[in-house]
Amino acid sequence: MMVRRIVKTGVAHALHLSGADKLMGLLTGARSIPLVIGYHRVVEEAAREENCLPGMIITRNTLERHLDWIGQRFDFITLDETGARLRSGEGLDKPVATVTFDDGYRDFYTHAFPLLKRKGIPAAVFPVTGLIGTSQLHFFDKLYHLLAQAFSRWRDRHRELSRLLVGLGMPVPERMETRDLGAYEAVRALLDSFSQREIYRVMESLEGEIESEEELLGNLRLLDWEMLSEMRHSGITIGSHTVTHAFLTNETFQKVLDETMLSRAELEKRLGTKIEHFAYPSGRFNPRVVAAVAAADYNFAYTTCSHQDPMYPFLTIPRKMLWENSTLDSLDHFSSALLSCQVHRALDWASPCKLEHRRAWPTF
Ligand SMILES: [Zn+2]
Ligand SMILES: [Zn+2]
């Protein structure tokens, strides 16, 4: 990991100094559409967040540096304006950018909203409607907690987890065959392999021995309806991120329709506004999922990678996902050269998208 950071930092500096980051951006088509940035949680101090899934946090300080750097080179526009520009196909002479925040964590309201307001920067939030105002965790956060706790007790993690899965009649994902399986790798393998209902069965088996959800909540608490309403009135765009954050490519077509339609209906009823934007949970889409999003009447939908389906260009709008470590150099300092390369997609070779956007619809 460290070696990769050093290599990336070195390449970023070389590319940035030579102006090649911008050229690569042009060649890869990154400038042909508005820049859409995606974040998740915004925190005060990264060190306090060791219980959080990697890649989910950015500190308020680093976020401010990102916004300042981007603001010097791009005009910030709203997500609605981004949509309008995409539709009209114009506006490419002056680069524009928009910032989005997925999952509806409460720390967006606490840490990012005041910063955005002070700087006059428009932004969009994609909450998960079934969890708004509840004291529940996102199911992936809960899975991570439960597994991390189980892993701290289990001697042979792979054997114990395999036994649990087999006991539930579920196959053991091949990717879990590593010797020192970590909780994060296990979470990813489970989320990649199973439907949400199956994941809940795994969690129920783990939960028998583990503390309650309320105790786990802490910093992972989510937004409530009053906060969303207040932010909407201050110019924050609210979009949908499903009802339960199900990974849609692992679900039945009916479940995908429910997740996309019911979340939009709930947001529209509670906020009294038309909801036009949708973000795919974890960026997972395939042709069937995109068709469901179209049927649910969204005008624009956002991925987490640079894959754009030519059949549905407005429903597979690329986003650049950023987090705290994505712009830290090998000495853990913020690097504007790295940010430049990330924004221009000059480092995408280092972490190519591994999602199966074309995979056939699962049969279950
Ligand atoms: Zn999400
Ligand atoms: Zn992709």
Short mmCIF file of C-alpha atoms and ligand atoms in Angstrom, two decimals:
data_model
loop_
_atom_site.label_atom_id
_atom_site.label_comp_id
_atom_site.label_asym_id
_atom_site.label_seq_id
_atom_site.Cartn_x
_atom_site.Cartn_y
_atom_site.Cartn_z
CA MET A 1 0.00 0.00 0.00
CA MET A 2 2.77 2.38 1.04
CA VAL A 3 4.88 1.57 -2.01
CA ARG A 4 1.88 2.27 -4.19
CA ARG A 5 1.38 5.65 -2.49
CA ILE A 6 5.03 6.57 -3.12
CA VAL A 7 4.82 5.54 -6.77
CA LYS A 8 1.55 7.41 -7.22
CA THR A 9 2.94 10.53 -5.57
CA GLY A 10 6.03 10.46 -7.80
CA VAL A 11 4.00 9.94 -10.95
CA ALA A 12 1.56 12.66 -9.91
CA HIS A 13 4.37 15.18 -9.45
CA ALA A 14 5.97 14.31 -12.79
CA LEU A 15 2.64 14.48 -14.63
CA HIS A 16 1.61 17.68 -12.92
CA LEU A 17 4.89 19.50 -13.56
CA SER A 18 4.80 18.59 -17.24
CA GLY A 19 1.11 19.48 -17.63
CA ALA A 20 0.52 15.89 -18.71
CA ASP A 21 -2.26 15.41 -16.14
CA LYS A 22 -4.45 17.85 -18.05
CA LEU A 23 -3.46 16.34 -21.38
CA MET A 24 -4.33 12.86 -20.13
CA GLY A 25 -7.62 14.24 -18.91
CA LEU A 26 -8.35 15.53 -22.38
CA LEU A 27 -7.31 12.27 -24.02
CA THR A 28 -9.44 10.17 -21.70
CA GLY A 29 -12.41 12.43 -22.31
CA ALA A 30 -12.58 13.64 -18.71
CA ARG A 31 -13.24 17.21 -19.86
CA SER A 32 -16.05 16.38 -22.25
CA ILE A 33 -18.54 16.30 -19.35
CA PRO A 34 -18.83 18.33 -16.14
CA LEU A 35 -16.61 17.18 -13.28
CA VAL A 36 -18.76 15.45 -10.66
CA ILE A 37 -16.93 14.72 -7.41
CA GLY A 38 -18.23 12.24 -4.84
CA TYR A 39 -17.50 12.01 -1.11
CA HIS A 40 -19.05 10.12 1.80
CA ARG A 41 -18.42 11.14 5.42
CA VAL A 42 -16.84 14.43 6.51
CA VAL A 43 -15.05 14.24 9.86
CA GLU A 44 -13.08 16.42 12.21
CA GLU A 45 -10.11 14.09 12.71
CA ALA A 46 -9.26 10.99 10.70
CA ALA A 47 -7.50 9.36 13.68
CA ARG A 48 -10.77 9.11 15.62
CA GLU A 49 -12.44 7.10 12.87
CA GLU A 50 -10.59 3.82 13.06
CA ASN A 51 -13.88 1.88 13.24
CA CYS A 52 -14.94 3.19 9.83
CA LEU A 53 -14.64 1.41 6.47
CA PRO A 54 -11.61 2.67 4.50
CA GLY A 55 -12.25 5.16 1.72
CA MET A 56 -15.35 6.62 3.40
CA ILE A 57 -13.99 9.71 5.14
CA ILE A 58 -12.42 13.06 4.41
CA THR A 59 -11.47 15.57 7.08
CA ARG A 60 -13.05 19.01 6.98
CA ASN A 61 -9.59 20.55 6.47
CA THR A 62 -8.76 18.40 3.46
CA LEU A 63 -12.24 18.94 2.02
CA GLU A 64 -11.66 22.70 2.26
CA ARG A 65 -8.34 22.34 0.41
CA HIS A 66 -10.07 20.30 -2.29
CA LEU A 67 -12.83 22.88 -2.66
CA ASP A 68 -10.35 25.78 -2.81
CA TRP A 69 -8.18 24.06 -5.41
CA ILE A 70 -11.14 23.00 -7.56
CA GLY A 71 -12.80 26.42 -7.16
CA GLN A 72 -9.73 28.12 -8.64
CA ARG A 73 -9.98 26.05 -11.80
CA PHE A 74 -13.66 25.23 -12.19
CA ASP A 75 -16.97 27.03 -11.73
CA PHE A 76 -19.06 25.24 -9.12
CA ILE A 77 -22.57 24.58 -10.37
CA THR A 78 -25.57 22.73 -8.93
CA LEU A 79 -26.46 19.19 -9.87
CA ASP A 80 -29.52 20.52 -11.73
CA GLU A 81 -27.24 22.80 -13.78
CA THR A 82 -24.94 19.84 -14.42
CA GLY A 83 -27.91 17.91 -15.78
CA ALA A 84 -29.00 20.83 -17.95
CA ARG A 85 -25.47 21.20 -19.37
CA LEU A 86 -25.28 17.50 -20.15
CA ARG A 87 -28.64 17.65 -21.90
CA SER A 88 -27.69 20.68 -23.97
CA GLY A 89 -24.17 19.40 -24.65
CA GLU A 90 -22.77 22.91 -24.27
CA GLY A 91 -20.66 24.78 -21.76
CA LEU A 92 -17.37 23.01 -22.28
CA ASP A 93 -15.34 26.15 -22.88
CA LYS A 94 -15.35 26.93 -19.15
CA PRO A 95 -14.82 23.87 -16.97
CA VAL A 96 -17.53 23.29 -14.36
CA ALA A 97 -17.65 21.07 -11.30
CA THR A 98 -20.22 19.87 -8.81
CA VAL A 99 -19.76 18.13 -5.45
CA THR A 100 -21.90 15.30 -4.10
CA PHE A 101 -22.02 13.38 -0.81
CA ASP A 102 -23.38 9.82 -0.60
CA ASP A 103 -25.11 7.85 2.15
CA GLY A 104 -26.59 10.73 4.20
CA TYR A 105 -24.29 10.65 7.22
CA ARG A 106 -25.07 13.25 9.85
CA ASP A 107 -21.50 14.54 9.78
CA PHE A 108 -22.26 16.10 6.38
CA TYR A 109 -24.67 18.43 8.18
CA THR A 110 -22.23 19.10 11.02
CA HIS A 111 -18.97 19.53 9.12
CA ALA A 112 -19.57 20.06 5.40
CA PHE A 113 -22.80 22.05 5.22
CA PRO A 114 -21.46 25.09 7.18
CA LEU A 115 -18.27 25.08 5.09
CA LEU A 116 -20.18 24.92 1.80
CA LYS A 117 -22.55 27.66 2.94
CA ARG A 118 -19.68 29.93 3.97
CA LYS A 119 -17.98 29.46 0.61
CA GLY A 120 -21.22 29.69 -1.38
CA ILE A 121 -20.60 26.32 -3.03
CA PRO A 122 -23.64 24.31 -4.16
CA ALA A 123 -23.68 20.59 -3.38
CA ALA A 124 -25.89 17.53 -3.45
CA VAL A 125 -26.63 14.84 -0.86
CA PHE A 126 -27.80 11.29 -1.59
CA PRO A 127 -29.43 9.87 1.57
CA VAL A 128 -30.88 6.36 1.99
CA THR A 129 -34.56 7.01 2.69
CA GLY A 130 -35.34 4.01 4.92
CA LEU A 131 -32.69 5.12 7.43
CA ILE A 132 -33.34 8.89 7.57
CA GLY A 133 -34.06 9.98 11.15
CA THR A 134 -33.67 6.45 12.56
CA SER A 135 -31.07 5.18 14.99
CA GLN A 136 -30.06 2.41 12.61
CA LEU A 137 -26.70 1.91 10.98
CA HIS A 138 -26.09 1.39 7.30
CA PHE A 139 -26.11 -2.38 6.85
CA PHE A 140 -22.54 -2.35 5.51
CA ASP A 141 -21.31 -0.40 8.56
CA LYS A 142 -23.09 -2.84 10.83
CA LEU A 143 -21.64 -5.83 8.97
CA TYR A 144 -18.16 -4.34 9.30
CA HIS A 145 -18.59 -3.77 13.04
CA LEU A 146 -20.00 -7.21 13.67
CA LEU A 147 -17.29 -8.94 11.63
CA ALA A 148 -14.48 -6.88 13.18
CA GLN A 149 -15.72 -7.86 16.64
CA ALA A 150 -16.10 -11.50 15.71
CA PHE A 151 -12.67 -11.48 14.07
CA SER A 152 -11.06 -10.15 17.25
CA ARG A 153 -12.32 -13.26 19.07
CA TRP A 154 -11.96 -15.94 16.41
CA ARG A 155 -8.67 -17.81 16.18
CA ASP A 156 -9.13 -19.03 12.62
CA ARG A 157 -11.24 -16.35 10.95
CA HIS A 158 -11.60 -18.05 7.61
CA ARG A 159 -12.68 -21.35 9.15
CA GLU A 160 -15.19 -19.74 11.54
CA LEU A 161 -16.74 -17.54 8.86
CA SER A 162 -16.87 -20.42 6.38
CA ARG A 163 -18.62 -22.56 8.98
CA LEU A 164 -21.14 -19.81 9.60
CA LEU A 165 -21.86 -19.42 5.87
CA VAL A 166 -22.14 -23.15 5.25
CA GLY A 167 -24.48 -23.40 8.25
CA LEU A 168 -26.74 -20.88 6.49
CA GLY A 169 -26.57 -22.84 3.23
CA MET A 170 -24.48 -20.10 1.56
CA PRO A 171 -21.40 -20.76 -0.58
CA VAL A 172 -18.03 -19.51 0.68
CA PRO A 173 -16.77 -16.79 -1.71
CA GLU A 174 -13.49 -17.79 -3.35
CA ARG A 175 -11.95 -14.44 -2.49
CA MET A 176 -12.10 -15.27 1.21
CA GLU A 177 -9.56 -18.07 0.84
CA THR A 178 -6.72 -15.87 2.11
CA ARG A 179 -4.77 -16.84 5.17
CA ASP A 180 -5.01 -13.66 7.25
CA LEU A 181 -8.46 -12.52 6.22
CA GLY A 182 -9.21 -8.97 7.44
CA ALA A 183 -12.68 -7.68 8.31
CA TYR A 184 -12.62 -5.20 5.42
CA GLU A 185 -11.75 -7.87 2.84
CA ALA A 186 -14.42 -10.15 4.28
CA VAL A 187 -17.05 -7.37 4.10
CA ARG A 188 -16.17 -6.67 0.47
CA ALA A 189 -16.30 -10.34 -0.47
CA LEU A 190 -19.71 -10.77 1.22
CA LEU A 191 -21.18 -7.59 -0.30
CA ASP A 192 -19.95 -8.62 -3.74
CA SER A 193 -21.37 -12.11 -3.48
CA PHE A 194 -24.73 -11.96 -1.73
CA SER A 195 -28.08 -10.20 -1.78
CA GLN A 196 -28.98 -7.90 1.08
CA ARG A 197 -31.35 -10.49 2.51
CA GLU A 198 -28.52 -13.03 2.68
CA ILE A 199 -26.24 -10.44 4.33
CA TYR A 200 -28.91 -9.88 7.00
CA ARG A 201 -28.93 -13.62 7.71
CA VAL A 202 -25.17 -13.51 8.19
CA MET A 203 -25.53 -10.52 10.53
CA GLU A 204 -28.26 -12.21 12.56
CA SER A 205 -25.96 -15.17 13.11
CA LEU A 206 -23.16 -12.83 14.22
CA GLU A 207 -25.41 -10.63 16.32
CA GLY A 208 -26.41 -13.41 18.71
CA GLU A 209 -23.22 -12.79 20.63
CA ILE A 210 -22.69 -9.07 20.03
CA GLU A 211 -23.81 -5.79 21.53
CA SER A 212 -26.79 -3.74 20.32
CA GLU A 213 -26.96 -1.43 17.32
CA GLU A 214 -27.54 1.65 19.49
CA GLU A 215 -24.13 1.20 21.11
CA LEU A 216 -22.41 0.92 17.75
CA LEU A 217 -24.00 4.06 16.34
CA GLY A 218 -21.63 6.84 17.48
CA ASN A 219 -20.20 8.79 14.56
CA LEU A 220 -22.08 6.70 12.02
CA ARG A 221 -25.44 8.32 12.77
CA LEU A 222 -27.44 9.54 9.77
CA LEU A 223 -29.32 12.70 8.80
CA ASP A 224 -32.93 13.35 9.83
CA TRP A 225 -35.76 14.91 7.81
CA GLU A 226 -35.46 18.33 9.49
CA MET A 227 -31.82 18.57 8.51
CA LEU A 228 -32.59 17.58 4.93
CA SER A 229 -35.41 20.08 4.73
CA GLU A 230 -33.23 22.88 6.14
CA MET A 231 -30.41 22.07 3.75
CA ARG A 232 -32.75 21.90 0.77
CA HIS A 233 -33.98 25.39 1.59
CA SER A 234 -30.35 26.54 1.67
CA GLY A 235 -29.76 25.30 -1.86
CA ILE A 236 -28.49 21.75 -1.26
CA THR A 237 -29.86 19.35 -3.88
CA ILE A 238 -31.29 16.14 -2.46
CA GLY A 239 -31.13 12.99 -4.58
CA SER A 240 -31.97 9.34 -3.93
CA HIS A 241 -29.59 6.56 -2.94
CA THR A 242 -32.31 3.87 -2.59
CA VAL A 243 -34.39 2.85 0.45
CA THR A 244 -31.87 0.48 2.08
CA HIS A 245 -28.57 0.89 0.16
CA ALA A 246 -28.98 -2.56 -1.40
CA PHE A 247 -26.21 -3.33 -3.90
CA LEU A 248 -28.59 -3.35 -6.84
CA THR A 249 -26.68 -5.69 -9.15
CA ASN A 250 -27.14 -8.48 -6.54
CA GLU A 251 -30.89 -8.03 -6.21
CA THR A 252 -34.04 -9.15 -8.06
CA PHE A 253 -35.64 -6.80 -10.57
CA GLN A 254 -38.64 -6.26 -8.28
CA LYS A 255 -36.35 -5.27 -5.40
CA VAL A 256 -34.47 -2.84 -7.67
CA LEU A 257 -37.77 -1.27 -8.75
CA ASP A 258 -38.91 -0.93 -5.13
CA GLU A 259 -35.59 0.57 -4.03
CA THR A 260 -35.58 3.17 -6.80
CA MET A 261 -39.29 4.06 -6.95
CA LEU A 262 -40.15 4.06 -3.25
CA SER A 263 -37.12 6.16 -2.29
CA ARG A 264 -38.04 8.80 -4.85
CA ALA A 265 -41.69 8.83 -3.71
CA GLU A 266 -40.68 9.20 -0.06
CA LEU A 267 -38.28 12.07 -0.72
CA GLU A 268 -40.84 13.88 -2.87
CA LYS A 269 -43.59 13.47 -0.26
CA ARG A 270 -41.44 14.58 2.68
CA LEU A 271 -39.55 17.39 0.96
CA GLY A 272 -42.27 18.58 -1.41
CA THR A 273 -40.00 18.77 -4.42
CA LYS A 274 -39.32 16.76 -7.56
CA ILE A 275 -36.40 14.35 -7.15
CA GLU A 276 -34.46 13.98 -10.38
CA HIS A 277 -31.09 12.58 -9.35
CA PHE A 278 -30.07 9.08 -8.28
CA ALA A 279 -26.70 7.67 -7.16
CA TYR A 280 -26.07 3.92 -7.55
CA PRO A 281 -25.10 2.38 -4.18
CA SER A 282 -21.41 1.56 -4.38
CA GLY A 283 -21.54 2.46 -8.07
CA ARG A 284 -23.07 -0.91 -8.97
CA PHE A 285 -25.11 -0.83 -12.13
CA ASN A 286 -25.76 -3.10 -15.08
CA PRO A 287 -28.23 -2.75 -17.98
CA ARG A 288 -31.17 -4.10 -15.93
CA VAL A 289 -30.46 -1.76 -13.00
CA VAL A 290 -30.20 1.22 -15.35
CA ALA A 291 -33.51 0.20 -16.96
CA ALA A 292 -35.15 0.18 -13.51
CA VAL A 293 -33.75 3.64 -12.73
CA ALA A 294 -35.20 4.85 -16.04
CA ALA A 295 -38.55 3.24 -15.19
CA ALA A 296 -38.49 4.95 -11.79
CA ASP A 297 -38.44 8.23 -13.69
CA TYR A 298 -35.09 9.68 -12.65
CA ASN A 299 -33.58 12.08 -15.15
CA PHE A 300 -29.96 11.70 -14.05
CA ALA A 301 -28.02 8.94 -12.29
CA TYR A 302 -24.41 8.85 -11.10
CA THR A 303 -21.83 6.08 -10.94
CA THR A 304 -18.60 5.91 -8.91
CA CYS A 305 -16.31 5.28 -11.86
CA SER A 306 -15.68 6.49 -15.40
CA HIS A 307 -17.83 3.90 -17.19
CA GLN A 308 -20.67 5.55 -19.08
CA ASP A 309 -23.24 3.46 -20.94
CA PRO A 310 -23.69 5.02 -24.42
CA MET A 311 -27.31 3.79 -24.42
CA TYR A 312 -28.08 5.72 -21.21
CA PRO A 313 -25.50 8.52 -20.96
CA PHE A 314 -27.56 10.61 -18.50
CA LEU A 315 -28.26 7.62 -16.26
CA THR A 316 -24.60 6.58 -16.03
CA ILE A 317 -22.88 9.90 -15.37
CA PRO A 318 -19.28 9.33 -14.21
CA ARG A 319 -18.14 10.63 -10.85
CA LYS A 320 -14.68 10.96 -9.37
CA MET A 321 -14.80 9.60 -5.83
CA LEU A 322 -12.33 11.19 -3.41
CA TRP A 323 -11.45 10.62 0.24
CA GLU A 324 -8.82 11.62 2.76
CA ASN A 325 -6.02 9.32 1.58
CA SER A 326 -6.67 9.77 -2.14
CA THR A 327 -4.80 13.09 -2.12
CA LEU A 328 -2.21 12.45 0.61
CA ASP A 329 1.38 11.96 -0.49
CA SER A 330 3.76 9.37 0.90
CA LEU A 331 4.49 11.62 3.89
CA ASP A 332 0.76 11.96 4.66
CA HIS A 333 0.63 15.58 3.48
CA PHE A 334 -2.08 16.95 1.23
CA SER A 335 -0.78 17.05 -2.34
CA SER A 336 -2.36 19.38 -4.90
CA ALA A 337 -0.43 17.49 -7.61
CA LEU A 338 -2.26 14.32 -6.58
CA LEU A 339 -5.60 16.15 -6.51
CA SER A 340 -4.91 17.50 -10.00
CA CYS A 341 -4.15 14.01 -11.28
CA GLN A 342 -7.24 12.55 -9.58
CA VAL A 343 -9.49 15.25 -11.00
CA HIS A 344 -8.06 14.74 -14.49
CA ARG A 345 -8.29 10.96 -14.08
CA ALA A 346 -4.58 10.64 -14.79
CA LEU A 347 -4.23 8.03 -12.00
CA ASP A 348 -7.16 5.79 -12.93
CA TRP A 349 -4.68 3.19 -14.20
CA ALA A 350 -3.57 2.64 -10.59
CA SER A 351 -7.03 1.55 -9.43
CA PRO A 352 -9.17 0.51 -12.40
CA CYS A 353 -12.88 -0.12 -11.91
CA LYS A 354 -13.49 -3.78 -11.09
CA LEU A 355 -17.29 -3.65 -11.21
CA GLU A 356 -19.15 -5.95 -13.59
CA HIS A 357 -21.40 -3.46 -15.35
CA ARG A 358 -22.21 -5.86 -18.17
CA ARG A 359 -22.82 -9.02 -16.15
CA ALA A 360 -26.03 -10.84 -16.97
CA TRP A 361 -28.96 -10.43 -14.64
CA PRO A 362 -28.67 -12.87 -11.72
CA THR A 363 -31.22 -15.66 -11.73
CA PHE A 364 -32.87 -15.99 -8.33
ZN ZN B 1 -23.51 4.66 -0.86
ZN ZN B 2 -17.01 1.03 -13.70
#
